[in-house]
């Protein structure tokens, strides 16, 4: 196949004009001559025509960036992830390419409003929550920092399910996000790869008498790449996210074909296409399904082959220098099979000896851990591996045998330690511990916040830390300030830039220039700050009214908890507080009351009973409280359905109080906490994950800290007595009394029994009841603080002004300094 990159080099100055007139012209041409629509059509086509207009203007930079990536001396990093939670693209590209105003003007002549056209875009929901959103923020920052980083992922036909609420219950609906054409992808069928499954292995001696292995009788699946552009901020860089789609090979099952069952043999192709059909909707838990392992290997194999193909185009078949120019970042253990796959490709396909292949593998792989929850640690049954990936299992066994010899040398006679550290878990049915495979095969292992990285070294990975302390490091997460401030909060962005210039957008450390403006004398600035918050609250109130039918008065404190619904994130603790406030109102204990609107949102994994039932509880509590005339504006509660990236873009700028209330030691980092802080929310939070670093940055007088710390949680766990705690606390007893009375579920008796029982169980891993008193006291301080609006606004400004560290630009610079060691590309706007 000819290499298009070589043949189609176009002159450098082939950029299209960006003025409003040119945009208007192209918009009209796309709408009328390309899409065959005209004014009065479904507004979806306005979005499509504008996106195609914008995409044309990305192409030149995209090609130039690609040529820079391809330079033979360019070291590159690859971010391998089963999830990229991208959200909408149009507004982000408009911001990055600095053509927002021109585009708004261009479509104004068609009486179209840019903000409305943007909402036609479906979210690209190729992820569950924080881990997938992190991958998307990372790519944004890499492009802005001009780092040659490629994302590799899967092009799921169905992304994260859409969540409806019916009678208070979550109902899942498939997210067929590709139903209407996706203007943000470019199919590159010329780079199709073949991925093998099944079959068996054959061992033989080659002509030189060396032992070799073939993997034969495999069922093959084709991987077709779809490229998504990732634009940098005002810098001429457009990096690539390459997403693989699975399709059947053209070969038919000949036996069936000849037996006259042509339709059946065509139908069998479906099996292959199923691999990238749907994103698994589990956050922080594994589900062990065969199709999921297929997805993982499909991503690893297609991506590695693609990279090796590019290598051969530059360097021929000599892979000895491969590790000098390539580095892989594994986003959790999901793509960890890449360790064994790289070994297979180097040995079986490129004829390399084990030692050299292992040296290369160990110098190219880096692993990021995202969780301490045991239920989230991936283990695959050896039986499944043997059937699906027999050659990979052989390689894993060999990696393990050699590794355990190393352990034996380090700790002679310590068979207990060898058993503990083995990649193969011999307990209850053999399984492969993917985290251990990732650690053994990598030169870097990192956690995602200081506390989390330290807990990994002391707990989960302690043996490995003892063996290889130099591998372990921390990279505290971040979020991109482009999407989460500049795009999501234009009013606050304009205000900040008016006072300190706009350099903070690409260097968030400069946001600390706002700090002096928090001083009491800057009254006008404070008023403008409060006004921006207020108009953002108005927008959120409109959304809440639309989606939930609940009125949120904008003078109330907006108290928000949005994130996946999970026991460790303790939405139930939030509910206990809500019910406590309700009790206070009912008994007339409302002196110096602060009106509150509590918003909760998030999806529960479809198979996670406790999480789904929590959603029902929140909705029932909301219904009772919102309809009680005795409550009025003092307390409003709403559950926002279908929480996703585009809803967070409305929520974060409008939030006064950010709820980050996980059980200490359970939230690895959190990133929602950072989006809220950047947008001037104050945090009520436990000493957990990146909350600790947020607290350090903003100071404890601007943060509402509560709850047990990690050591205290573990200490109390030993004789935890939730019933005793409830009995000893009048308020908490009243809350449980009301819950147990069936007040919130008169028509459906007993439905909350499991939730209540779990909180009262001495073995409750999340220790919800233990933190109630401290949480309620902190909430009382919040209410008090909100009454003094002047001080509150100053604290709000200080939160934004102290958020510089939490930009993914900083995170990516640290990955690059310590792990990737890439030279930024020589590209200019
Ligand atoms: C940021 C974000 C998350 C992560 O939130 P946490 O509070 O850190 O769990 C999850 N989902 C979406 C849509 C997000 O934007």
Coordinates of N, CA and C and ligand atoms in Angstrom, one line a residue, residues 85 128-131 133 283 479 484 562-564 568-569 643-648 659-660 667 669-673 675-676, ligand 1:
X85 N -13.4 9.8 28.0 CA -14.7 10.5 28.3 C -14.6 11.9 27.8
X128 N -16.5 5.9 31.8 CA -17.4 5.8 32.9 C -17.5 7.1 33.8
X129 N -16.3 7.6 34.2 CA -16.2 8.7 35.1 C -14.8 9.2 35.1
X130 N -14.3 9.4 36.3 CA -13.0 10.1 36.5 C -11.8 9.6 35.6
X131 N -11.7 8.2 35.6 CA -10.5 7.7 34.8 C -10.6 8.0 33.3
X133 N -12.4 10.6 32.0 CA -12.3 12.0 31.8 C -10.8 12.5 31.9
X283 N -17.8 1.3 37.0 CA -16.8 2.2 37.5 C -16.3 1.6 38.8
X479 N -7.1 18.7 35.9 CA -8.1 18.8 34.9 C -7.7 20.0 33.9
X484 N -12.6 23.4 31.4 CA -13.4 23.5 32.7 C -13.4 24.9 33.3
X562 N -22.0 15.6 42.5 CA -22.1 14.9 41.2 C -20.9 14.0 40.9
X563 N -21.1 12.8 40.7 CA -20.0 11.8 40.5 C -20.7 10.4 40.3
X564 N -20.0 9.4 40.0 CA -20.6 8.1 39.9 C -21.2 7.7 41.3
X568 N -18.5 3.9 48.3 CA -17.4 4.6 48.9 C -17.4 6.1 48.8
X569 N -18.2 6.6 47.8 CA -18.3 8.1 47.6 C -19.4 8.6 48.6
X643 N -26.1 12.5 34.4 CA -24.9 13.3 34.6 C -23.8 12.9 33.6
X644 N -23.3 13.9 33.0 CA -22.2 13.6 31.9 C -21.3 14.8 31.8
X645 N -20.4 14.8 30.9 CA -19.4 15.9 30.8 C -20.2 17.2 30.5
X646 N -21.1 17.2 29.5 CA -21.8 18.5 29.2 C -22.6 19.0 30.3
X647 N -23.1 18.1 31.2 CA -23.9 18.7 32.3 C -22.9 19.3 33.3
X648 N -21.7 18.7 33.5 CA -20.8 19.2 34.4 C -20.3 20.6 34.0
X659 N -19.2 18.8 47.2 CA -19.3 17.7 48.2 C -18.3 16.6 47.8
X660 N -17.2 16.4 48.6 CA -16.2 15.4 48.3 C -16.0 14.6 49.6
X667 N -11.0 7.2 48.0 CA -11.0 7.9 46.7 C -9.5 8.2 46.3
X669 N -8.0 9.9 43.9 CA -7.7 11.3 43.8 C -9.0 12.1 43.7
X670 N -9.9 11.8 42.8 CA -11.0 12.7 42.5 C -10.5 13.8 41.6
X671 N -11.3 14.2 40.6 CA -11.0 15.3 39.7 C -12.2 16.3 39.7
X672 N -13.4 15.8 40.0 CA -14.5 16.7 40.1 C -14.2 17.8 41.2
X673 N -13.6 17.4 42.3 CA -13.2 18.3 43.3 C -12.4 19.5 42.7
X675 N -12.4 20.6 39.4 CA -13.3 21.4 38.5 C -14.1 22.4 39.3
X676 N -14.6 22.0 40.5 CA -15.4 22.9 41.3 C -14.5 24.0 41.9
Ligands
LIG1 C1 -15.0 14.9 36.4 C2 -16.0 14.0 36.1 C3 -16.0 12.8 36.9 C4 -15.1 12.5 38.0 O1 -15.7 13.0 39.2 P1 -15.3 12.6 40.7 O2 -16.0 13.5 41.6 O3 -13.8 12.9 40.7 O4 -15.6 11.2 40.9 C5 -17.0 11.9 36.5 N1 -17.9 12.1 35.5 C6 -17.9 13.2 34.8 C7 -18.9 13.4 33.7 C8 -16.9 14.2 35.0 O5 -16.9 15.3 34.3

